[in-house]
């Protein structure tokens, strides 16, 4: 794609992300996205088939960047506890630094139709599997309790992070940084999963 066209596509995506976050996916209109992006309505359809397609592409492109970024970060941990701690920090930092993106990924996607949600399951699974892999490796190394299912653990850890992040996005005045919740979250989750206490 020529640089000019790629820049326009990227601008449309950035504006759409903001509009979806501000108005909600259901109420967002292609015409409003086009107006704020400074393009004609028809121009958007040169890059995206529909509003659903735009949401799907935003999710896929963002997750394609987030997943390897988080994997690289947790790989630096020497133990399962350190890796899970890094995952928690990374998740909160992404939400805190990009609230529009987080609002779309954590809230608006749940309001979308069945077609969109089904299309996105694989990327969500890849993200949650980072947790499951850490837990399984930790069990093999005698660091994580053997009586806990990695599949259940990944849902429990992500569920806690997701709920806290949503509350911060929707309810908190954001005077408190999301990262300030991390120490307590780690005590609750990691002390429950790990065989050895934090040192």
C-alpha angles and dihedrals in degrees: 000000000000115000093247092052092045091051090051092048090050092049091051090051093049093049092046090053090054094045093047090051095046102040102022124249095268094053097039115107129206088225091059092048090049092049094051092044091051096238137111118266090246092055091067090058090057087068104026130035096215145336088276090053090050091054092046093050092048090052095046095046094046094046090047086062099038099049098057090040091056092042091053091050097049091045088069091065117103096207138029089255092054092046094050089046089053091049091053092048092047093049094050092045092053091050093045096046096043108032094162091055091044092050091054095044098041102033115014096047088061089057094052125099127276093258092058095044093049091049091056100048095096095056092048089050091052090053095047091044088067087069094045091051092052091049094048092048090047091053091051089052094046094248100109127054108267094215094068122090112232088217092056092041093056091052093047094049095044092042091057094046092045094050094048091046092050092049090050092049095046108025110023120088083223092236084120116065115237089228089065088072091058100087094055092042090053093050092052098042104032097042087053094050105034126077094210124056121240114274 
